[in-house]
Tab-separated table of C-alpha atoms in Angstrom:
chain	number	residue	atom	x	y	z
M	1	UNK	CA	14.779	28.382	25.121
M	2	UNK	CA	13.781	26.884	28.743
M	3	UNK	CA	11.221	28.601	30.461
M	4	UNK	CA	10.271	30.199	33.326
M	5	UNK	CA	8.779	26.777	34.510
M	6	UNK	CA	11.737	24.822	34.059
M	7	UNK	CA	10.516	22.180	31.377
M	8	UNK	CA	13.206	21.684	28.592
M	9	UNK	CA	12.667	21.013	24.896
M	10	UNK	CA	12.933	17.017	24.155
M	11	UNK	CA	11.405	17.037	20.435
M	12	UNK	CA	12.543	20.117	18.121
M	13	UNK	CA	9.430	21.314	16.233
M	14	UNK	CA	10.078	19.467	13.239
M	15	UNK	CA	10.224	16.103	14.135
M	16	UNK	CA	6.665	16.912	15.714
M	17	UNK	CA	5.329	18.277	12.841
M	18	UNK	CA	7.035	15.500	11.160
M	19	UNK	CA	4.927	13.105	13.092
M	20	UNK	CA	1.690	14.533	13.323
M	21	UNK	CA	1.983	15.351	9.535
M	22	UNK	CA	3.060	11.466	8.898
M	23	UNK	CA	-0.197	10.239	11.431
M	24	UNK	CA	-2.500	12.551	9.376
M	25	UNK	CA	-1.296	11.598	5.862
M	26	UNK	CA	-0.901	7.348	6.222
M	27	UNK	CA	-4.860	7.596	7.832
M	28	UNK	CA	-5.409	9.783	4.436
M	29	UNK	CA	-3.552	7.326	2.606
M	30	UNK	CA	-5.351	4.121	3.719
M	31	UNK	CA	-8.594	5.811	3.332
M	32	UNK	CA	-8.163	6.729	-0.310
M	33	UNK	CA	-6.521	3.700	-0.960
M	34	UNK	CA	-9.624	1.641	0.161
M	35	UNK	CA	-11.547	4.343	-1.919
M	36	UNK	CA	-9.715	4.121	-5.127
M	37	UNK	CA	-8.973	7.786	-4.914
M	38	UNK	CA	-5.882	7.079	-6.813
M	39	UNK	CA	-4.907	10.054	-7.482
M	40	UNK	CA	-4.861	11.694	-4.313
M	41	UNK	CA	-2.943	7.943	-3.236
M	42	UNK	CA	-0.267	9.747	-5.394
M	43	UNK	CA	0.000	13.056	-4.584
M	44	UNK	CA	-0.366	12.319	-0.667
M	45	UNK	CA	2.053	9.853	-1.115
M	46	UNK	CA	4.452	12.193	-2.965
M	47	UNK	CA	4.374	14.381	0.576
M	48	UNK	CA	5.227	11.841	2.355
M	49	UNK	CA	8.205	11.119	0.338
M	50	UNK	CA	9.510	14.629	0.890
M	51	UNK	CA	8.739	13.889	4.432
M	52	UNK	CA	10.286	11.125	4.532
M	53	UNK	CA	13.104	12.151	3.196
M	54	UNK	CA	13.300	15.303	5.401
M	55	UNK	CA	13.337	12.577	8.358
M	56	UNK	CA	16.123	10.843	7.418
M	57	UNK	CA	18.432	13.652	6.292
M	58	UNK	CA	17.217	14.912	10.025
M	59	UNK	CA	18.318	11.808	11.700
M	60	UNK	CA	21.976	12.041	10.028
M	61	UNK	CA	22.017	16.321	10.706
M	62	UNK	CA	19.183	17.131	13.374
M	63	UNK	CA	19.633	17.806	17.303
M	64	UNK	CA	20.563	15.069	19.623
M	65	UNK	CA	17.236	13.294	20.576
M	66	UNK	CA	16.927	13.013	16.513
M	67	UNK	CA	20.015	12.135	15.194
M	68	UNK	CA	19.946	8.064	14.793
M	69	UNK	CA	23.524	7.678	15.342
M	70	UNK	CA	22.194	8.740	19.130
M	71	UNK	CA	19.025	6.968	19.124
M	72	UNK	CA	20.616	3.228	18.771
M	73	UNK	CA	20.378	1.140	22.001
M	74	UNK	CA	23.155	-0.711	23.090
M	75	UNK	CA	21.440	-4.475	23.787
M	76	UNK	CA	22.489	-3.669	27.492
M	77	UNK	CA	20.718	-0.379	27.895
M	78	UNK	CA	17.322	-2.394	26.287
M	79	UNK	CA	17.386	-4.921	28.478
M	80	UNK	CA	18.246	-2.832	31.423
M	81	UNK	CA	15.154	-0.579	30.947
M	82	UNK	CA	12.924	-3.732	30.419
M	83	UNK	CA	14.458	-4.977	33.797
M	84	UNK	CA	13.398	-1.710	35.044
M	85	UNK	CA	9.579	-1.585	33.231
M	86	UNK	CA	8.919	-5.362	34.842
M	87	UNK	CA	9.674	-4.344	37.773
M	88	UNK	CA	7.770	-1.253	38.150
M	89	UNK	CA	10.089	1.211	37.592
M	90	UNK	CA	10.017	4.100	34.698
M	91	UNK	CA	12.913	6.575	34.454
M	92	UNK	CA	12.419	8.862	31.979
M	93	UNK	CA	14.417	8.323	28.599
M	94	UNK	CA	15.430	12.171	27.119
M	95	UNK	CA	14.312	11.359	23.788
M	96	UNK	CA	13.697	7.713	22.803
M	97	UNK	CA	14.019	4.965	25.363
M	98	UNK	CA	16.524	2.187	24.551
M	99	UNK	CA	13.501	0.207	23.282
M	100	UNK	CA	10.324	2.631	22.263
M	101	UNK	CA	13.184	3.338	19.975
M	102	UNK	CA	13.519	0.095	18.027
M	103	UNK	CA	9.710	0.338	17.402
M	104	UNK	CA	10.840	3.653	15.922
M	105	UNK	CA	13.081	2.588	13.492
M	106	UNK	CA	10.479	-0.597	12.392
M	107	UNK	CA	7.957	2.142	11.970
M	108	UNK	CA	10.478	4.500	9.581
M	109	UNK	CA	11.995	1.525	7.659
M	110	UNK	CA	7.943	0.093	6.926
M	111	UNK	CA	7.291	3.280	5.938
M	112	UNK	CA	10.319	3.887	3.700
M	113	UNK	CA	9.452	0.329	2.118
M	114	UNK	CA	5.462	1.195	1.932
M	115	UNK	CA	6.388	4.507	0.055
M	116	UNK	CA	9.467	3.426	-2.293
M	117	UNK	CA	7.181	-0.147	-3.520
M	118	UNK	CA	4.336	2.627	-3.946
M	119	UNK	CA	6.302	4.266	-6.324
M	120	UNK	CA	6.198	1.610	-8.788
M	121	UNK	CA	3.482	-0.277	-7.838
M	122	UNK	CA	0.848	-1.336	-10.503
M	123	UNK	CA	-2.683	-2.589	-10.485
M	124	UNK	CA	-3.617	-6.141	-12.078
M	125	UNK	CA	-5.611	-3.741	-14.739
M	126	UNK	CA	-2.919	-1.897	-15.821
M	127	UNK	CA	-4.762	1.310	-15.396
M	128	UNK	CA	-3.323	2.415	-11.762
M	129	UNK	CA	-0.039	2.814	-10.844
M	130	UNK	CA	2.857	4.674	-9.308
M	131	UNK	CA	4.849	7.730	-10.642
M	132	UNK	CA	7.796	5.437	-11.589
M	133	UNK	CA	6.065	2.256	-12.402
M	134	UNK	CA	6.560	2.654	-16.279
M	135	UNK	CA	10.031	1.822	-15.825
M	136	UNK	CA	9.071	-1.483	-14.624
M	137	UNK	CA	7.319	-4.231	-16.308
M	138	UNK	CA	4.084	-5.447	-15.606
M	139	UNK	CA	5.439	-8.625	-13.493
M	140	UNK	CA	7.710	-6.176	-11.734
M	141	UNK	CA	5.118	-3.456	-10.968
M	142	UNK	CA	2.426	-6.350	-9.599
M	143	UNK	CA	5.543	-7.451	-7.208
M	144	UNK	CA	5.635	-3.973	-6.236
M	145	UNK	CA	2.240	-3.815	-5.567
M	146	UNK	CA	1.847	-6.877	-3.780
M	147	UNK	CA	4.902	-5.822	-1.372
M	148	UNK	CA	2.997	-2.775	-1.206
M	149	UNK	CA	0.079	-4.317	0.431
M	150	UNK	CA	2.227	-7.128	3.033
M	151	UNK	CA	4.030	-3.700	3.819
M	152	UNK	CA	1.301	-2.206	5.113
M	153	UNK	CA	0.182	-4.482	6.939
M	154	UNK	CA	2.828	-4.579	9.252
M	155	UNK	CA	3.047	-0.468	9.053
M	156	UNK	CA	-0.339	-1.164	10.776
M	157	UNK	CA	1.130	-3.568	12.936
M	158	UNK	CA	3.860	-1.619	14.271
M	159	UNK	CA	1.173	1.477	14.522
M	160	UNK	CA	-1.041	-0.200	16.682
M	161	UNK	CA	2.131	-1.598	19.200
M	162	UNK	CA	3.499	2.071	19.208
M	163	UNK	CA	-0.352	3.601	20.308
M	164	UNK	CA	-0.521	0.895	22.839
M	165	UNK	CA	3.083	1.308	24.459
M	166	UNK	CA	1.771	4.720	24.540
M	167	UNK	CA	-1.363	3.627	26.481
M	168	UNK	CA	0.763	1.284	28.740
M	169	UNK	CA	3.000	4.432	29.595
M	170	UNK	CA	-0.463	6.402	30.645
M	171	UNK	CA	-2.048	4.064	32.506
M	172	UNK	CA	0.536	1.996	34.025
M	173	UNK	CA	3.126	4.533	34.478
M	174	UNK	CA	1.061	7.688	34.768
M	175	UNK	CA	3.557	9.276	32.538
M	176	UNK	CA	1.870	11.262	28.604
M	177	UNK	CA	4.140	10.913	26.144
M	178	UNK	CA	1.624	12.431	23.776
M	179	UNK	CA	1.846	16.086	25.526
M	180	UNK	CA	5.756	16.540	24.439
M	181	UNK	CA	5.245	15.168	21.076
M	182	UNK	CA	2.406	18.046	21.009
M	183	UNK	CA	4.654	20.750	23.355
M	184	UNK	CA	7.644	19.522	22.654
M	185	UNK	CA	8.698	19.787	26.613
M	186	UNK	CA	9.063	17.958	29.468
M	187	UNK	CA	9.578	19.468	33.555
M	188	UNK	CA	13.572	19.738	33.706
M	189	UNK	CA	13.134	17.820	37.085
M	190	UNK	CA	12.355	15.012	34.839
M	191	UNK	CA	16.159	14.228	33.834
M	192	UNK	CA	19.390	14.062	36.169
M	193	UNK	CA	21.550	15.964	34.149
M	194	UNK	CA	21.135	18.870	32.222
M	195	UNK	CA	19.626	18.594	28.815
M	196	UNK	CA	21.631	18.836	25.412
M	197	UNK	CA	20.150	21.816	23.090
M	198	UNK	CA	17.463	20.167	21.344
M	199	UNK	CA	16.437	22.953	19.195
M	200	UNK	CA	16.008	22.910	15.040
M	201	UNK	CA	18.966	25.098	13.864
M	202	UNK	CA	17.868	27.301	10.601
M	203	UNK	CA	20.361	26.118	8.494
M	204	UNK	CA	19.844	22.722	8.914
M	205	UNK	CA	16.180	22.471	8.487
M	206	UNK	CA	16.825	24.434	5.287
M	207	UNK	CA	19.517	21.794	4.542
M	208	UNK	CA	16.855	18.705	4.997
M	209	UNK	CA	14.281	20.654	3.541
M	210	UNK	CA	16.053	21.055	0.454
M	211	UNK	CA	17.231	17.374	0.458
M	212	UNK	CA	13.252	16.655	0.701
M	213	UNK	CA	12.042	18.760	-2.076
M	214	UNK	CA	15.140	17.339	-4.272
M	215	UNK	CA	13.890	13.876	-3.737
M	216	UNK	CA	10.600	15.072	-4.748
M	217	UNK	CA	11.905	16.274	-7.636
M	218	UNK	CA	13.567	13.540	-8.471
M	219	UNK	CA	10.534	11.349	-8.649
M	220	UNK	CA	8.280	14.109	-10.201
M	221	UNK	CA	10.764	13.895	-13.283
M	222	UNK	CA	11.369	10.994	-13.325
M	223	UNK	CA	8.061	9.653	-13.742
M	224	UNK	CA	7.613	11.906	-16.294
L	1	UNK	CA	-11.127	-15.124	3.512
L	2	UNK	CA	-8.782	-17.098	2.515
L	3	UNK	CA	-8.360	-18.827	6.315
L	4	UNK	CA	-12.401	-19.647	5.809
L	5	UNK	CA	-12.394	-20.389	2.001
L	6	UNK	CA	-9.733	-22.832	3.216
L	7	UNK	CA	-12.083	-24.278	6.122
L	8	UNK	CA	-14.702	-24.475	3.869
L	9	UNK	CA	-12.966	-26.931	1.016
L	10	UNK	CA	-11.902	-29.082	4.050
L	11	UNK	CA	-15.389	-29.739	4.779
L	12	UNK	CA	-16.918	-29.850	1.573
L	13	UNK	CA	-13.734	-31.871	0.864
L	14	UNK	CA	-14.398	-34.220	4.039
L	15	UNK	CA	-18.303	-34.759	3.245
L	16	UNK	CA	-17.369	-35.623	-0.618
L	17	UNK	CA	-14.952	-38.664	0.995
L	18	UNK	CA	-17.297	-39.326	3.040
L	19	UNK	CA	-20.091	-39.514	0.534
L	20	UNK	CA	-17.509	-41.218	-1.949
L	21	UNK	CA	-17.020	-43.564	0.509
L	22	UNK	CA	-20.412	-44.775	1.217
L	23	UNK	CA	-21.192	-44.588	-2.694
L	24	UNK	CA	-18.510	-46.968	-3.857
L	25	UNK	CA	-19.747	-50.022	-2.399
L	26	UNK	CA	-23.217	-49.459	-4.774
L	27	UNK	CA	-21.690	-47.274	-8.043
L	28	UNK	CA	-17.664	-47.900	-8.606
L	29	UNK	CA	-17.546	-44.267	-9.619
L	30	UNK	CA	-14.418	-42.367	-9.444
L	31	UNK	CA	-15.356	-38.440	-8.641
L	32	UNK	CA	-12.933	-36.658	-11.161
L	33	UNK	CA	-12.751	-32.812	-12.015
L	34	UNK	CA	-15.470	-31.078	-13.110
L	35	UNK	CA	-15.618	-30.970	-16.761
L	36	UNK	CA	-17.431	-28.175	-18.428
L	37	UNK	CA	-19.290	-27.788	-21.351
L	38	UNK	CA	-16.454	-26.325	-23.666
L	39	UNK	CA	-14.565	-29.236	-22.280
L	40	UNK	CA	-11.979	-27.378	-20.146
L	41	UNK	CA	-12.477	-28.230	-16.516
L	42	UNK	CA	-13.244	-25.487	-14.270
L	43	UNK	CA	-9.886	-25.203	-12.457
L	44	UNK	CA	-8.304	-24.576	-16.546
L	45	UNK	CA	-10.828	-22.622	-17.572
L	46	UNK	CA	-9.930	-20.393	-14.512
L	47	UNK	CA	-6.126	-19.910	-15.045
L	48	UNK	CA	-7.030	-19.502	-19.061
L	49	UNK	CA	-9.357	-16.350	-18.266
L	50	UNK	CA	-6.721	-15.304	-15.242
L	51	UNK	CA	-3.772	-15.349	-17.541
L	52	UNK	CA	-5.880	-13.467	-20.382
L	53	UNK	CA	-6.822	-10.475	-17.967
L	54	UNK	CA	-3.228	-10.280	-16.645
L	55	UNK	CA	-1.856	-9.908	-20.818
L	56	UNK	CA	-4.687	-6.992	-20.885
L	57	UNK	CA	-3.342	-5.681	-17.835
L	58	UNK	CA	0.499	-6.219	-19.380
L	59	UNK	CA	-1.221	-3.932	-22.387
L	60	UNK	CA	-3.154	-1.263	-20.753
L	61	UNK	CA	0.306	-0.803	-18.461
L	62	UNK	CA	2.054	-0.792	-22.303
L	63	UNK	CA	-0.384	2.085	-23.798
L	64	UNK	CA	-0.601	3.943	-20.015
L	65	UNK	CA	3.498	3.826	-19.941
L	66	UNK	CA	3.658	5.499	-23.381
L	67	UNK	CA	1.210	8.154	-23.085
L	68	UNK	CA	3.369	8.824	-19.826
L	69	UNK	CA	6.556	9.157	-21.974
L	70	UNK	CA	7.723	12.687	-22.882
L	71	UNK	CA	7.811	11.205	-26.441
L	72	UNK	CA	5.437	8.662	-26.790
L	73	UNK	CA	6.217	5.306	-29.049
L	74	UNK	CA	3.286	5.200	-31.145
L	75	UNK	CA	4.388	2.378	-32.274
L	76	UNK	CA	3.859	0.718	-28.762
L	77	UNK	CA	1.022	2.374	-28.473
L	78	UNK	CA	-0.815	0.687	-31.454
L	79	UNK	CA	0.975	-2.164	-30.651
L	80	UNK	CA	-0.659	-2.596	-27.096
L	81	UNK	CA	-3.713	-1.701	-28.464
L	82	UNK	CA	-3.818	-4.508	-30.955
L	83	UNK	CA	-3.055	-6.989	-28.651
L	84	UNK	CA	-5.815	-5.720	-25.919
L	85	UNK	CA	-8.515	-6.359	-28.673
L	86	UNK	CA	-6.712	-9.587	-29.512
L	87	UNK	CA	-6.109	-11.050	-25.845
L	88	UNK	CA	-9.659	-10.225	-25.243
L	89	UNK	CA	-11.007	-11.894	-27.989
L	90	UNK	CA	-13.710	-14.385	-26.477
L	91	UNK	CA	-14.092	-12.723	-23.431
L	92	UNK	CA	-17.829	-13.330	-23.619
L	93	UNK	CA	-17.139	-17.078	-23.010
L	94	UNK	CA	-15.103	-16.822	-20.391
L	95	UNK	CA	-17.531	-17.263	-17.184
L	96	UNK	CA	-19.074	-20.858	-17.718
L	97	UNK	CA	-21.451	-21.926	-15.541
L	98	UNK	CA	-19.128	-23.710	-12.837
L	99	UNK	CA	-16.275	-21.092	-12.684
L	100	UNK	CA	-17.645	-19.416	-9.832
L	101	UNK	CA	-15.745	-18.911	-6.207
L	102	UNK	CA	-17.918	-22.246	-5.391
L	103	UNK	CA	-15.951	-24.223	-7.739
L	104	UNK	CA	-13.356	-24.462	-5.290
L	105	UNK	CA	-10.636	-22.743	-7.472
L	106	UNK	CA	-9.304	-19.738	-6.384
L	107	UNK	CA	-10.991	-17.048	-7.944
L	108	UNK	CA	-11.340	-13.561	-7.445
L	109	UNK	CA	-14.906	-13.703	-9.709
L	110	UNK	CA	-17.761	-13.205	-7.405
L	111	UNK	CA	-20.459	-15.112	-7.284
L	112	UNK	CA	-22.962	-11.904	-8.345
L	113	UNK	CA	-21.357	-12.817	-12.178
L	114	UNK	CA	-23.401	-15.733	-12.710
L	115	UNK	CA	-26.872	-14.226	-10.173
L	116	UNK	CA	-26.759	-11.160	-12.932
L	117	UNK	CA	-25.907	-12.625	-16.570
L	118	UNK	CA	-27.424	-9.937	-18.475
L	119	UNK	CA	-26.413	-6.876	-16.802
L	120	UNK	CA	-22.751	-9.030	-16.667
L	121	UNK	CA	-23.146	-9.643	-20.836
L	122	UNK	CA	-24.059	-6.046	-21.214
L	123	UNK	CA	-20.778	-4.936	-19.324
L	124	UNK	CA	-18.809	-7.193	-21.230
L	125	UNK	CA	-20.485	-5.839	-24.310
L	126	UNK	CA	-19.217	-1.973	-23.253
L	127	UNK	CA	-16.138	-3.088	-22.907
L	128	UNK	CA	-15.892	-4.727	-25.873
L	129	UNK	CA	-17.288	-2.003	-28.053
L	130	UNK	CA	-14.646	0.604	-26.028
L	131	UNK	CA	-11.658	-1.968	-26.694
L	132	UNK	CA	-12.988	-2.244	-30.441
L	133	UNK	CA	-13.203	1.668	-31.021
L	134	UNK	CA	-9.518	1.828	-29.100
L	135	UNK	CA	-8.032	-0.248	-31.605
L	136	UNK	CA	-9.931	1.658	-34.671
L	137	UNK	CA	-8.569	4.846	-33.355
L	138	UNK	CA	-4.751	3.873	-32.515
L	139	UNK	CA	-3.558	3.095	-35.996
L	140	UNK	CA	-4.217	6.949	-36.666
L	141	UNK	CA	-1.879	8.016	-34.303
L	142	UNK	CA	-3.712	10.840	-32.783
L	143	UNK	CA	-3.204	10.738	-29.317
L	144	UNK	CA	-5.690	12.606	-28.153
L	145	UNK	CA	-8.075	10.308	-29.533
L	146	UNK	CA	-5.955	7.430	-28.465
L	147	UNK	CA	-6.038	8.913	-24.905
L	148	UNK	CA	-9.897	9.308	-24.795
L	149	UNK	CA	-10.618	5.909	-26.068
L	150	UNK	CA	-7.895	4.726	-23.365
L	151	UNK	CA	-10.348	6.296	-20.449
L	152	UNK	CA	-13.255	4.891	-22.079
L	153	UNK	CA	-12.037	1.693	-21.680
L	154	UNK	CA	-10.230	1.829	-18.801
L	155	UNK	CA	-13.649	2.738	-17.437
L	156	UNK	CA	-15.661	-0.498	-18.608
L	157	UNK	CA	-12.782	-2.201	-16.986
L	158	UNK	CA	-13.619	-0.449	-13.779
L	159	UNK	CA	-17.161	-0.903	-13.567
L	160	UNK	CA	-16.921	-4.099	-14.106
L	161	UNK	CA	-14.188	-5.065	-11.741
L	162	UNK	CA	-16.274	-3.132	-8.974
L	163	UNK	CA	-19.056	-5.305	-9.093
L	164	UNK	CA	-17.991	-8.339	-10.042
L	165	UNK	CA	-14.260	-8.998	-8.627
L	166	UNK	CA	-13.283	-9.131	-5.137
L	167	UNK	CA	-11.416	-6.101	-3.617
L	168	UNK	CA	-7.916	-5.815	-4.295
């Protein structure tokens, strides 16, 4: 799949629709929270737990620069590259660097914990709440809720660190990280070695897909 | 909010020492709690209407969980619906005079409660008269008539909490 002009594939297509999908439906999400458009809260937020899902079935199956097994730092590497960033110096991580990359597993974990307390969250009324909150009590689905609301604070937290990293990479380093998460490519002369095969295989997106709409499922019946 | 609501009882808590200070040497008078007129003070008469709301929460989440249900306890259902009407009962005298945000309790009643009684009393009258034709309906057992008297309410809950509670 490299091309005539010699820039290799870093981010298989489905981890950047994965993100792009994710940026688009947490904005949607916060907006019809503050709203009260419950009920478009719950069927975004049932998307996002297939995409969720699909992520983390992707991290334990996808292509190298997704696989999480491959994305953890050693402590060494981190500080390395932070020796590196002080002192003016950027060398290009393939994939994640050693510590964008702990940002990126805050980010996945706050969302996993923003989406699973959603699920059972209920409102002091009684009237609103999440697909599985009637197998909670009252007590437990106002816990939920009010998880559900620390949570996303630091979701927004994390969000606004990982947009300006991004910033500090453009300005300070003259390097856009947002083109490959858009292309999915970087110039080959950008890495040392030669780059691992990054690409989606069929099978395997089928595989996570299927694991997503299962979890889906799951809820959508259970809830009842 | 809560870093300024904070801020705010220091000072107001500062100038009543201060005040209480001056004052003693004259009138030996010891500043208590607020008592109101139904003789609760304002900080009980707070957590009394708090921990009402939260059992008519407890029983809308009871009726909303059943209708959920692929078979639906009617039982429950009537059940919950008693208890809304009877947890509610009184609701009208709820919002003395003095149970504000000002009285320095926390509170999530605005202050727009007491600067619009009548168009408060008339919401509190809907949602009485919803809660009251809720509970005449359950012990029929028809749920779709159970279901519409549900929304009806649900909705004077609503309105009301949109004007006159602070944002979740």
């Amino acid at each position: 799949m490299t091309t005539g002009q010699a820039r290799v594939l870093v981010w298989d297509w489905t981890v950047r629709l994965f993100h792009w999908l994710t940026v688009l439906l947490v904005a949607s999400m916060w907006w019809t929270a503050e709203e009260g458009m419950m009920d478009w809260h719950r069927r975004i937020g049932m998307i996002l737990v297939g995409l969720i899902s699909y992520r983390i079935v992707w991290g334990l199956i996808g292509p190298p620069t997704a696989r999480f097994a491959r994305m953890v730092p050693t402590p060494q590497a981190a500080l390395a590259y932070l020796g590196d960033l002080r002192a003016g110096r950027h060398k290009v991580s393939l994939g994640h660097n050693p510590v964008g990359v702990l940002s990126v597993f805050a980010m996945l974990l706050a969302l996993t914990v923003q989406v699973s307390t959603g699920l059972f969250s209920v409102d002091v009324d009684g009237i609103e709440s999440g697909p599985l909150s009637r197998h909670v009590s009252f007590e437990t689905g106002r816990l939920f809720a009010e998880i559900h609301e620390t949570s996303f604070n630091i979701l927004l937290a994390l969000i606004v660190l990982h947009v300006l990293a991004i910033a500090t990479y453009l300005v300070f380093f003259k390097d856009n990280l947002v083109r490959p998460m858009v292309t999915g490519r970087r110039a080959s002369t950008d890495f040392d070695a030669s780059v691992a095969d990054n690409r989606a295989g069929l099978i395997r997106v089928v595989i996570a897909l299927a694991a997503a709409f299962a979890a889906m499922s799951a809820i959508w019946f259970a809830g009842g | 909010m809560n870093i300024r609501r904070t801020s705010i009882a220091i000072a107001l808590f500062a100038g009543a020492s201060l005040l209480g200070a001056c004052s003693k040497a004259a009138a030996p008078e010891t500043a208590g709690p607020v008592v109101l007129e139904n003789g609760l003070t304002a900080k009980e008469q707070i957590e009394t209407r708090q921990a009402q709301l939260k059992k008519m929460g407890k029983a809308f989440k009871a009726m909303n969980d059943e209708m959920k249900a692929e078979t639906p306890d009617v039982a429950a259902l009537q059940a919950a619906a008693a208890a809304l009407k009877l947890e509610s009962g009184g609701i009208e005298d709820w919002f003395p005079a003095g149970t504000g945000p000002d009285s320095g309790v926390k509170t999530e009643a605005l202050a727009a409660i007491w600067e619009n009684p009548a168009d408060f009393a008339e919401k509190l009258s809907d949602f009485r008269a919803a809660s009251d034709s809720l509970a005449e309906v359950a012990p029929g057992g028809d749920l779709a008539a159970i279901g519409d008297a549900m929304r009806v309410t649900g909705m004077s809950c609503k309105s009301c909490h949109d004007t006159y509670r602070e944002d979740d």
